[in-house]
XYZ file of C-alpha atoms in Angstrom:
684
model
C 5.820 9.333 35.982
C 9.328 8.827 37.284
C 11.902 11.525 36.736
C 14.836 10.579 34.528
C 18.426 11.269 35.467
C 19.592 13.452 32.568
C 23.190 12.250 32.756
C 21.980 8.671 32.688
C 19.708 9.484 29.757
C 22.599 10.989 27.784
C 24.719 7.953 28.562
C 21.985 5.588 27.417
C 21.772 7.384 24.050
C 25.217 6.135 23.064
C 24.902 3.531 20.238
C 25.977 0.039 21.204
C 27.837 -2.677 19.324
C 25.456 -5.166 20.912
C 22.785 -4.057 18.423
C 25.057 -5.073 15.536
C 25.752 -8.461 17.115
C 22.042 -9.048 17.705
C 21.303 -8.202 14.074
C 24.100 -10.494 12.916
C 22.598 -13.253 15.055
C 19.192 -12.771 13.453
C 20.861 -12.677 10.018
C 22.622 -15.964 10.686
C 19.333 -17.578 11.681
C 17.745 -16.045 8.584
C 20.268 -17.604 6.197
C 20.097 -20.908 8.068
C 16.331 -20.940 7.547
C 16.852 -20.017 3.900
C 19.140 -23.024 3.481
C 16.624 -25.321 5.133
C 13.871 -23.872 2.967
C 15.926 -24.464 -0.180
C 16.371 -28.104 0.882
C 12.692 -28.568 1.762
C 11.587 -27.184 -1.629
C 13.983 -29.462 -3.472
C 12.884 -32.441 -1.353
C 9.186 -31.579 -1.671
C 8.633 -31.344 2.129
C 6.009 -28.607 1.805
C 4.698 -28.681 5.375
C 8.203 -27.857 6.602
C 8.491 -25.188 3.900
C 5.321 -23.518 5.182
C 6.678 -23.428 8.739
C 9.972 -21.966 7.537
C 8.171 -19.322 5.463
C 6.397 -18.075 8.600
C 9.672 -17.964 10.549
C 11.369 -16.127 7.680
C 8.503 -13.615 7.508
C 8.983 -12.769 11.174
C 12.751 -12.471 10.736
C 12.263 -10.207 7.711
C 9.930 -8.061 9.825
C 12.720 -7.844 12.381
C 15.161 -6.801 9.631
C 12.791 -3.963 8.701
C 12.984 -2.686 12.272
C 16.785 -3.024 12.196
C 16.611 -0.837 9.078
C 14.575 1.624 11.154
C 17.290 1.559 13.837
C 19.917 2.325 11.196
C 17.854 5.288 9.986
C 18.071 6.696 13.532
C 21.821 6.037 13.625
C 21.474 3.671 16.583
C 22.148 0.290 14.962
C 25.928 0.697 15.010
C 28.294 3.134 16.808
C 30.298 3.628 13.603
C 28.248 6.003 11.380
C 29.625 4.703 8.088
C 29.082 1.070 9.006
C 25.643 1.972 10.369
C 24.634 3.501 7.014
C 26.183 0.636 5.063
C 24.170 -1.900 7.040
C 21.043 0.225 6.601
C 21.528 0.411 2.819
C 22.121 -3.351 2.666
C 18.905 -4.124 4.561
C 16.915 -1.524 2.645
C 18.031 -2.946 -0.685
C 15.963 -6.100 -0.059
C 12.858 -4.108 0.899
C 13.045 -1.689 -2.065
C 13.784 1.216 0.286
C 16.423 3.919 0.150
C 17.964 4.549 3.573
C 18.321 8.295 2.939
C 14.713 8.545 1.745
C 13.382 6.624 4.711
C 15.490 8.666 7.134
C 14.240 11.988 5.747
C 10.559 10.995 5.622
C 10.682 9.212 8.975
C 12.108 12.386 10.492
C 8.829 14.124 9.601
C 6.981 11.338 11.408
C 8.838 12.114 14.627
C 8.876 15.884 14.243
C 5.233 16.270 13.201
C 3.669 13.171 14.737
C 0.013 12.878 13.788
C -0.132 16.217 11.977
C -0.738 16.842 8.287
C 3.041 17.101 7.788
C 3.533 13.507 8.937
C 4.463 11.898 5.601
C 4.563 8.385 7.024
C 0.913 8.448 8.148
C -0.502 9.988 4.964
C -3.412 10.074 4.044
C -4.821 9.357 7.510
C -3.610 12.708 8.872
C -5.343 14.769 6.167
C -8.972 15.605 7.052
C -9.654 16.686 3.449
C -9.186 13.120 2.199
C -12.551 11.333 1.846
C -13.307 8.303 3.917
C -13.396 5.888 0.956
C -9.909 7.015 -0.076
C -8.484 6.484 3.400
C -10.141 3.078 3.709
C -8.722 2.063 0.323
C -5.260 3.215 1.406
C -5.528 1.239 4.650
C -6.585 -1.962 2.877
C -3.823 -1.539 0.300
C -1.142 -1.001 2.924
C -2.273 -3.944 5.048
C -2.484 -6.359 2.118
C 0.268 -5.052 -0.186
C 2.693 -3.552 2.331
C 5.776 -4.731 0.441
C 4.770 -2.550 -2.539
C 2.687 0.150 -0.868
C 5.274 1.247 1.705
C 8.095 2.059 -0.781
C 5.582 3.961 -2.932
C 4.377 5.887 0.140
C 7.910 7.067 0.850
C 8.550 7.771 -2.827
C 5.500 10.034 -2.743
C 7.154 11.994 0.094
C 10.062 12.652 -2.291
C 8.247 13.597 -5.512
C 5.100 15.336 -4.237
C 4.823 19.136 -4.511
C 5.984 20.791 -1.301
C 8.088 17.810 -0.276
C 9.818 18.087 3.100
C 12.953 16.743 1.375
C 14.363 19.893 -0.243
C 18.119 19.646 0.099
C 19.565 19.061 -3.376
C 22.466 16.919 -2.203
C 20.150 14.709 -0.172
C 17.735 14.330 -3.081
C 20.620 13.456 -5.383
C 21.832 10.811 -2.915
C 18.330 9.382 -2.647
C 18.017 9.002 -6.413
C 21.450 7.353 -6.541
C 20.392 4.847 -3.866
C 17.137 4.130 -5.712
C 19.103 3.591 -8.925
C 21.494 1.224 -7.162
C 18.575 -0.788 -5.723
C 17.008 -1.028 -9.194
C 20.334 -2.227 -10.656
C 20.766 -4.917 -7.977
C 17.263 -6.264 -8.517
C 17.721 -6.213 -12.282
C 20.770 -8.443 -11.836
C 18.857 -10.729 -9.455
C 15.978 -11.112 -11.923
C 18.380 -11.844 -14.790
C 20.085 -14.571 -12.747
C 16.737 -16.073 -11.738
C 15.527 -16.012 -15.348
C 18.769 -17.580 -16.598
C 18.577 -20.415 -14.035
C 14.770 -20.706 -14.249
C 14.567 -20.458 -10.439
C 11.285 -18.576 -10.286
C 9.724 -21.030 -7.830
C 12.652 -20.545 -5.450
C 12.353 -16.750 -5.705
C 8.627 -16.998 -5.031
C 8.845 -19.241 -1.964
C 12.168 -18.109 -0.524
C 11.702 -14.365 -0.936
C 8.439 -13.047 -2.380
C 5.960 -14.850 -0.105
C 7.809 -14.282 3.230
C 8.675 -10.709 2.218
C 5.017 -10.013 1.420
C 3.990 -11.432 4.793
C 6.678 -9.327 6.479
C 5.325 -6.242 4.726
C 1.836 -7.035 6.044
C 3.248 -7.527 9.561
C 5.058 -4.202 9.318
C 1.900 -2.382 8.225
C -0.226 -4.021 10.912
C 2.306 -3.127 13.602
C 2.405 0.464 12.350
C -1.385 0.662 12.524
C -1.454 -0.820 16.016
C 1.018 1.860 17.078
C -0.884 4.844 15.651
C -4.156 4.211 13.818
C -7.167 5.853 15.440
C -5.077 7.904 17.879
C -6.248 11.519 17.839
C -4.316 13.033 20.724
C -1.850 15.910 20.674
C 0.872 14.349 22.859
C 3.187 11.382 22.359
C 1.262 9.036 24.652
C -2.090 10.067 23.194
C -0.779 9.496 19.653
C 0.849 6.089 20.172
C 0.029 2.679 21.562
C 2.749 0.846 23.438
C 2.843 -2.809 24.417
C 4.589 -3.920 27.588
C 4.060 -7.665 27.883
C 5.510 -8.990 31.167
C 5.359 -12.619 30.031
C 8.310 -14.605 28.722
C 6.893 -14.876 25.193
C 6.036 -11.179 25.215
C 9.573 -10.211 26.183
C 10.975 -12.557 23.539
C 8.728 -11.035 20.880
C 9.808 -7.522 21.884
C 13.460 -8.586 21.684
C 13.087 -10.018 18.180
C 11.385 -6.765 17.137
C 14.221 -4.646 18.560
C 11.906 -3.524 21.392
C 9.731 -1.555 18.988
C 6.616 -2.411 21.087
C 7.892 0.207 23.586
C 6.824 2.704 20.956
C 5.922 5.605 23.212
C 9.430 5.583 24.690
C 10.893 5.518 21.178
C 8.884 8.597 20.186
C 10.016 10.427 23.316
C 13.682 9.533 22.802
C 14.003 8.825 19.079
C 17.750 8.080 19.061
C 17.702 5.870 22.141
C 19.078 2.409 21.184
C 16.455 -0.309 21.245
C 18.084 -2.228 24.117
C 17.607 0.778 26.427
C 13.888 1.291 25.697
C 12.576 -1.118 28.387
C 14.502 0.808 31.063
C 12.208 3.795 30.501
C 8.894 1.962 30.819
C 7.836 4.394 33.571
C 7.708 7.105 30.916
C 4.717 5.309 29.409
C 2.569 6.158 32.419
C -0.186 8.536 31.229
C -0.195 12.035 32.690
C -3.787 12.894 31.777
C -6.532 11.879 29.340
C -6.514 11.042 26.485
C -3.042 9.545 27.010
C -3.015 5.762 26.975
C -1.412 3.332 29.370
C 0.638 0.578 27.716
C -1.247 -2.533 26.646
C -0.310 -5.909 28.050
C -0.430 -7.773 24.738
C -0.502 -7.078 21.022
C -3.934 -8.696 20.970
C -5.348 -6.078 23.317
C -3.768 -3.251 21.347
C -5.029 -4.663 18.044
C -8.576 -4.984 19.386
C -8.363 -1.356 20.433
C -7.184 -0.360 16.942
C -9.497 -2.421 14.727
C -12.668 -0.264 15.039
C -10.731 2.742 13.712
C -10.208 0.981 10.360
C -13.848 1.740 9.528
C -12.864 5.403 9.390
C -9.043 5.495 9.488
C -7.647 8.720 10.892
C -4.706 9.887 12.997
C -4.082 13.237 14.701
C -5.827 15.812 16.859
C -6.786 17.855 13.795
C -9.602 15.363 13.237
C -11.290 16.433 16.469
C -11.506 20.027 15.309
C -12.562 18.942 11.822
C -15.311 16.642 13.079
C -16.629 19.338 15.369
C -16.513 21.872 12.539
C -18.433 19.505 10.254
C -21.069 19.034 12.921
C -21.437 22.759 13.373
C -21.765 23.346 9.629
C -24.343 20.582 9.354
C -26.285 21.946 12.287
C -26.206 25.412 10.773
C -27.462 24.020 7.458
C -30.284 22.106 9.131
C -31.280 25.055 11.276
C -31.303 27.323 8.230
C -33.563 24.771 6.567
C -36.094 25.187 9.334
C -35.513 21.911 11.176
C -37.198 21.847 14.551
C -37.107 19.171 17.217
C -40.368 18.442 18.970
C -40.596 16.465 22.206
C -41.768 12.874 21.674
C -41.859 10.880 24.883
C -42.717 7.613 23.170
C -39.700 7.878 20.859
C -37.528 8.729 23.837
C -38.702 5.675 25.728
C -38.094 3.472 22.717
C -34.574 4.788 22.221
C -33.647 4.143 25.817
C -35.004 0.601 25.701
C -31.998 -0.574 23.701
C -28.239 -0.276 24.028
C -27.983 1.534 20.715
C -30.716 3.888 21.828
C -28.698 4.841 24.874
C -25.568 5.683 22.934
C -27.487 7.438 20.145
C -30.290 9.227 22.025
C -33.366 10.375 20.180
C -33.259 14.163 19.703
C -36.538 14.431 21.561
C -34.802 13.249 24.721
C -33.040 16.608 24.854
C -35.858 19.191 25.176
C -35.061 22.872 24.821
C -31.508 22.129 23.737
C -29.869 23.056 20.490
C -29.257 20.338 17.918
C -25.553 21.069 18.226
C -25.606 19.921 21.847
C -27.417 16.764 20.772
C -24.772 15.824 18.219
C -21.903 16.601 20.567
C -23.527 14.415 23.203
C -23.650 11.509 20.742
C -19.916 11.986 20.171
C -19.206 11.975 23.915
C -21.270 8.837 24.423
C -19.385 6.875 21.798
C -16.090 7.894 23.409
C -17.381 6.541 26.693
C -18.494 3.326 24.984
C -14.948 2.758 23.710
C -13.504 3.306 27.201
C -16.063 0.975 28.733
C -15.404 -1.675 26.095
C -11.710 -1.602 26.950
C -12.569 -2.246 30.582
C -14.963 -5.054 29.680
C -12.247 -6.804 27.657
C -9.765 -6.634 30.544
C -11.808 -7.389 33.631
C -12.941 -11.010 33.038
C -9.333 -12.162 33.055
C -8.621 -10.320 36.296
C -11.710 -11.704 37.966
C -10.998 -15.244 36.815
C -7.352 -15.124 37.814
C -7.643 -13.700 41.291
C -10.808 -14.842 43.032
C -13.136 -17.762 43.257
C -16.864 -17.253 42.564
C -18.762 -16.161 45.625
C -22.425 -15.670 46.351
C -21.999 -12.145 47.578
C -24.953 -9.787 47.961
C -25.273 -6.872 45.588
C -23.219 -3.901 46.771
C -24.975 -0.559 46.413
C -22.339 1.926 45.260
C -22.989 5.634 44.765
C -20.519 8.039 43.181
C -20.588 11.832 43.336
C -21.610 13.486 40.088
C -18.831 16.027 40.405
C -16.340 13.369 39.324
C -17.954 13.660 35.874
C -18.877 17.329 35.869
C -17.528 17.852 32.327
C -19.732 15.151 30.815
C -23.463 15.106 30.023
C -25.512 13.477 32.765
C -26.629 10.431 30.690
C -22.941 9.506 30.385
C -22.346 9.291 34.113
C -23.546 5.726 34.526
C -21.420 4.646 31.577
C -18.303 6.308 32.964
C -18.931 4.754 36.377
C -18.802 1.226 34.944
C -15.001 0.800 35.266
C -15.319 1.233 39.037
C -18.063 -1.377 39.149
C -15.929 -3.744 37.079
C -12.949 -3.103 39.341
C -15.075 -3.825 42.405
C -16.256 -7.085 40.851
C -12.731 -8.099 39.893
C -11.303 -7.486 43.361
C -14.245 -8.183 45.689
C -16.606 -10.398 43.694
C -20.373 -10.297 43.456
C -22.515 -7.700 41.725
C -22.733 -3.971 42.287
C -25.500 -1.455 41.712
C -24.148 1.928 40.587
C -25.844 5.300 40.991
C -24.700 8.920 40.711
C -25.638 11.547 43.292
C -24.908 15.103 44.311
C -22.390 15.265 47.194
C -24.942 16.322 49.811
C -27.407 13.628 48.811
C -24.707 10.966 48.822
C -23.652 11.824 52.372
C -27.255 11.613 53.580
C -28.028 8.370 51.717
C -24.840 6.763 53.004
C -25.591 7.809 56.560
C -29.155 6.431 56.286
C -27.887 3.069 55.031
C -29.569 3.418 51.638
C -26.238 2.865 49.893
C -23.335 0.699 51.064
C -20.338 2.449 49.505
C -19.834 6.091 48.552
C -17.117 7.522 46.322
C -16.286 11.175 47.081
C -13.776 13.824 46.258
C -11.742 14.130 49.455
C -13.039 17.633 50.197
C -16.647 16.530 49.626
C -16.167 13.649 52.050
C -14.905 16.175 54.613
C -18.115 18.190 54.177
C -20.302 15.073 54.414
C -18.486 13.729 57.475
C -18.869 17.057 59.257
C -22.644 16.636 58.974
C -22.765 12.847 59.397
C -20.202 11.776 61.975
C -20.873 8.080 61.395
C -19.234 8.148 57.951
C -15.853 6.448 57.740
C -13.158 6.445 55.037
C -12.499 2.923 53.741
C -9.521 3.711 51.512
C -8.211 6.493 49.310
C -7.605 6.523 45.566
C -5.126 8.831 43.886
C -2.911 9.518 40.895
C 0.815 9.348 41.806
C 0.524 11.454 44.976
C -1.814 10.824 47.954
C -2.426 14.562 48.356
C -3.823 17.062 45.872
C -2.681 20.585 45.238
C -3.589 23.251 42.693
C -0.894 25.527 41.250
C -1.347 28.947 39.679
C 1.293 29.418 36.975
C 2.215 32.212 34.574
C 5.021 32.841 32.124
C 8.408 33.378 33.751
C 8.563 36.945 32.418
C 5.138 37.849 33.844
C 5.240 40.280 36.754
C 2.260 38.712 38.533
C 3.115 37.570 42.055
C -0.353 36.696 43.404
C -3.806 35.716 42.211
C -5.099 39.266 42.473
C -2.588 40.347 39.816
C -4.480 38.291 37.217
C -7.461 40.637 37.033
C -8.355 41.299 33.414
C -6.149 38.458 32.114
C -7.057 35.172 30.450
C -7.008 31.972 32.513
C -6.733 28.361 31.369
C -8.468 25.759 33.513
C -7.763 22.399 31.776
C -10.409 19.727 31.497
C -10.094 16.410 33.288
C -8.775 17.829 36.578
C -10.232 17.100 39.982
C -12.461 19.596 41.714
C -9.721 21.123 43.880
C -8.476 23.303 41.004
C -11.959 24.761 40.478
C -12.421 25.343 44.222
C -9.056 27.063 44.500
C -9.890 29.378 41.611
C -13.332 30.216 43.038
C -12.023 30.944 46.534
C -9.186 33.179 45.359
C -11.548 35.043 43.045
C -13.989 35.683 45.893
C -11.165 36.943 48.092
C -10.559 39.582 45.427
C -14.153 40.757 45.825
C -15.487 39.469 42.477
C -18.548 37.223 42.412
C -18.445 36.131 38.778
C -15.502 34.935 36.669
C -16.310 37.339 33.839
C -15.899 40.226 36.285
C -12.360 39.183 37.108
C -10.848 37.431 34.068
C -10.981 38.562 30.472
C -11.834 34.923 29.664
C -11.700 31.454 31.238
C -10.877 28.743 28.697
C -10.809 24.967 29.157
C -8.085 23.303 27.066
C -8.385 19.518 26.606
C -5.534 18.682 29.000
C -2.770 20.129 31.156
C -0.012 19.796 28.558
C -1.969 21.753 25.944
C -2.778 24.440 28.517
C 0.856 24.863 29.552
C 2.118 24.789 25.968
C -0.268 27.594 25.071
C 0.703 29.476 28.198
C 4.358 29.328 27.161
C 3.390 30.396 23.625
C 1.536 33.426 24.986
C -1.960 32.277 24.010
C -3.078 32.316 27.663
C -1.729 34.533 30.424
C -2.234 32.178 33.369
C -3.295 28.630 34.178
C -4.429 26.678 37.218
C -3.227 23.087 37.036
C -2.880 20.090 39.283
C 0.558 19.699 40.888
C 0.972 16.137 39.584
C 0.285 17.293 36.037
C 2.772 20.126 36.484
C 5.461 17.693 37.653
C 4.803 15.505 34.621
C 5.133 18.516 32.336
C 8.487 19.384 33.916
C 9.684 15.864 33.229
C 8.374 15.726 29.668
C 9.325 19.233 28.578
C 11.989 20.635 30.928
C 12.968 23.454 28.550
C 9.413 24.778 28.220
C 8.836 24.257 31.939
C 11.717 26.657 32.558
C 9.666 29.371 30.823
C 6.887 29.310 33.432
C 6.776 30.079 37.142
C 4.514 29.098 40.008
C 2.805 32.159 41.471
C 0.693 30.500 44.124
C -0.144 27.050 45.489
C -3.327 25.901 47.134
C -3.593 24.195 50.478
C -3.232 20.399 50.511
C -6.479 18.667 49.560
C -7.246 15.068 50.549
C -7.350 12.448 47.819
C -10.568 10.845 46.595
C -12.231 8.702 49.263
C -14.233 5.498 49.156
C -16.381 5.632 52.303
C -18.968 3.640 54.254
C -21.184 4.072 57.318
C -19.863 2.715 60.611
C -21.650 -0.557 61.380
C -22.419 -1.453 57.767
C -19.545 -3.965 57.651
C -17.886 -5.898 60.442
C -14.183 -5.492 61.129
C -13.176 -8.606 59.195
C -15.092 -7.455 56.116
C -13.559 -3.982 56.287
C -10.076 -5.494 56.457
C -10.867 -7.766 53.513
C -12.143 -4.854 51.420
C -9.030 -2.820 52.149
C -6.702 -5.704 51.371
C -8.284 -6.703 48.082
C -8.851 -3.215 46.702
C -5.312 -2.190 47.629
C -4.075 -5.098 45.505
C -5.744 -3.666 42.378
C -2.759 -1.486 41.480
C -0.466 -4.533 41.588
C -2.498 -6.491 39.049
C -1.550 -5.603 35.469
C -5.069 -6.258 34.222
C -6.959 -4.213 36.814
C -4.410 -1.442 36.326
C -6.139 -0.784 32.991
C -9.389 -0.102 34.846
C -7.619 2.244 37.248
C -6.181 4.111 34.270
C -9.667 4.786 32.934
C -10.276 6.717 36.154
C -6.829 8.365 36.072
C -5.708 6.490 39.179
C -2.436 4.789 39.992
C -3.102 3.492 43.502
C -5.804 2.488 45.962
C -4.414 2.453 49.482
C -5.476 2.391 53.132
C -6.234 5.747 54.701
C -2.911 7.455 55.630
C -2.141 8.391 59.213
C -2.346 12.139 58.508
C -5.744 11.902 56.796
C -7.734 13.336 59.723
C -5.273 16.209 60.060
C -5.584 16.944 56.338
C -9.391 16.963 56.676
C -9.289 19.402 59.610
C -6.907 21.748 57.808
C -8.828 21.805 54.529
C -12.132 22.539 56.288
C -10.563 25.682 57.739
C -10.032 27.054 54.258
C -12.905 25.413 52.383
C -15.933 25.058 54.671
C -19.068 23.270 53.433
C -21.115 25.235 50.869
C -23.816 27.317 52.490
C -25.758 28.741 49.551
C -27.195 27.634 46.244
C -24.436 29.280 44.193
C -21.754 27.331 46.042
C -23.670 24.130 45.405
C -23.850 24.915 41.708
C -20.105 25.489 41.540
C -19.426 22.035 42.960
C -22.045 20.228 40.890
C -21.893 19.034 37.315
C -22.380 21.811 34.827
C -24.782 19.698 32.814
C -26.777 18.354 35.737
C -27.061 21.858 37.156
C -28.385 23.103 33.840
C -30.963 20.312 33.765
C -32.122 21.069 37.315
C -32.598 24.704 36.374
C -34.703 23.842 33.296
């Protein structure tokens, strides 16, 4: 993620008159279309009326977003004129500007939490599924009526976030004024008997605009259960001409993640901060290339509409209560090999394994594994949607032999072993998109992969950089083909504490709590293990009071700043992203110690497997993956931003890292590097 010049950012926050002129331009087109529609109704040219109704619906949707800009004070540099324009636009959508501004503020301040009034009831885990589904259907179909009532609820409900008496009085005055204006309009329509004109020229396009507004809102947030801006929003960055035109007519609202990061940034400046949409860590989402892709990603969530990270804790709590109830009832799982075989014979059986396939494991682990598998299915589905277009666009069909690709299990050490093949699929799809032909994917322990690659039993191996160094030390014929990394071609682990902590080295952490976020590469774990051994302790529980694994780096650092944890070991790239996203909180932590430089992940082969021309072709085509907007989505699934040729200092980095992290020599070291789940299964 690129760093933002703060002075430039402040300058860009200044409201611009250009926004007013753009809105006036849209308004002129709107009234022109209304005039044409009036003529077409009078002349009975209904096909032209239908076309104009669709255009008017889109323009009305744009007016709703202009109303949103006015609520943020960024539609017009003059505050009074800004509010006057906002009240004028809101009057035709039955919405008080002051009410919308107050409730929308809760949406930005408490995004995806139970205090987010704009996303009620989808942020409230206590609301039953049928109620949330009914609310979703109502909002999508009757948005013109549902949305004003949703905001009115934020005003009149007990415990409303709108408590200031003067603001509430102003809101009621605005609502009264809107009611008076519409009463006059209805009286005029009744007196002139112009009901058909009101229906076609306002009610139908306004209803369609309300549906568009609701659908766009759902695309932006529905089904997002992260705790950060980019894991709670979907953004659309369409590089095509029509995509840019659509974003312009919607006041660049598709750049929604940028808007949530800088709420008062005028719409025209949002595209300049597209780099801020780059995900720092899972479950943050990269921007989608089209609204169609984003909508396809959102649609499955309508079966159980929910927003916010509180749902993750609630779902897990429900599972634990259900497991406890079943265990109290005497439920026992017996091993049934025939049922296991049947379940694995179908796709559904793979993603919902039979309990008997998990011998000597608690039912809780079984249910959690089902949850993990469905998450992987969603990620894989996203890759499957994207890759055919990349493959079709870039390369001609070729009768290439099947490429045998093996990937180290340690890349997926936080996932159950049955999920590994599923999570490897994006790499296979990427290989197919860039190289062509079919691939055969397998997962192996690092030592086995080095041996199989050296023996020619696999064609391509994917390693952590340090694991490739170990394998190459034993098998000299192994060669790096290219490296893959996230933002920086070198890896580094950082030990951080609060700025007021007196710790100055790793040894000072004895007896303290340590956060080791999930989703990081193996170098952070290796750094922690080596420093702990240097202190003379063989087990983590002998050194730390506890080792916790928050879901991502941002959560870990937030809790460190809040005093929940006393130290954290995080990747340097994630730490840089945190500094950019939250500079004030970053100032409350300090770096105590940094690891040596680790090499990036390596895609390797055995010398002699491919001729020189083939090696050059593989490097060229895989390096182009990061430049293709479609295959970028597949890279994102693996938390990668680039695939590049091996850098000139790669051998030097390998030599240096082996001095500090030699190959594992005992079973305990092997277990540390291996997947926690696969290790547990081998020990059973």
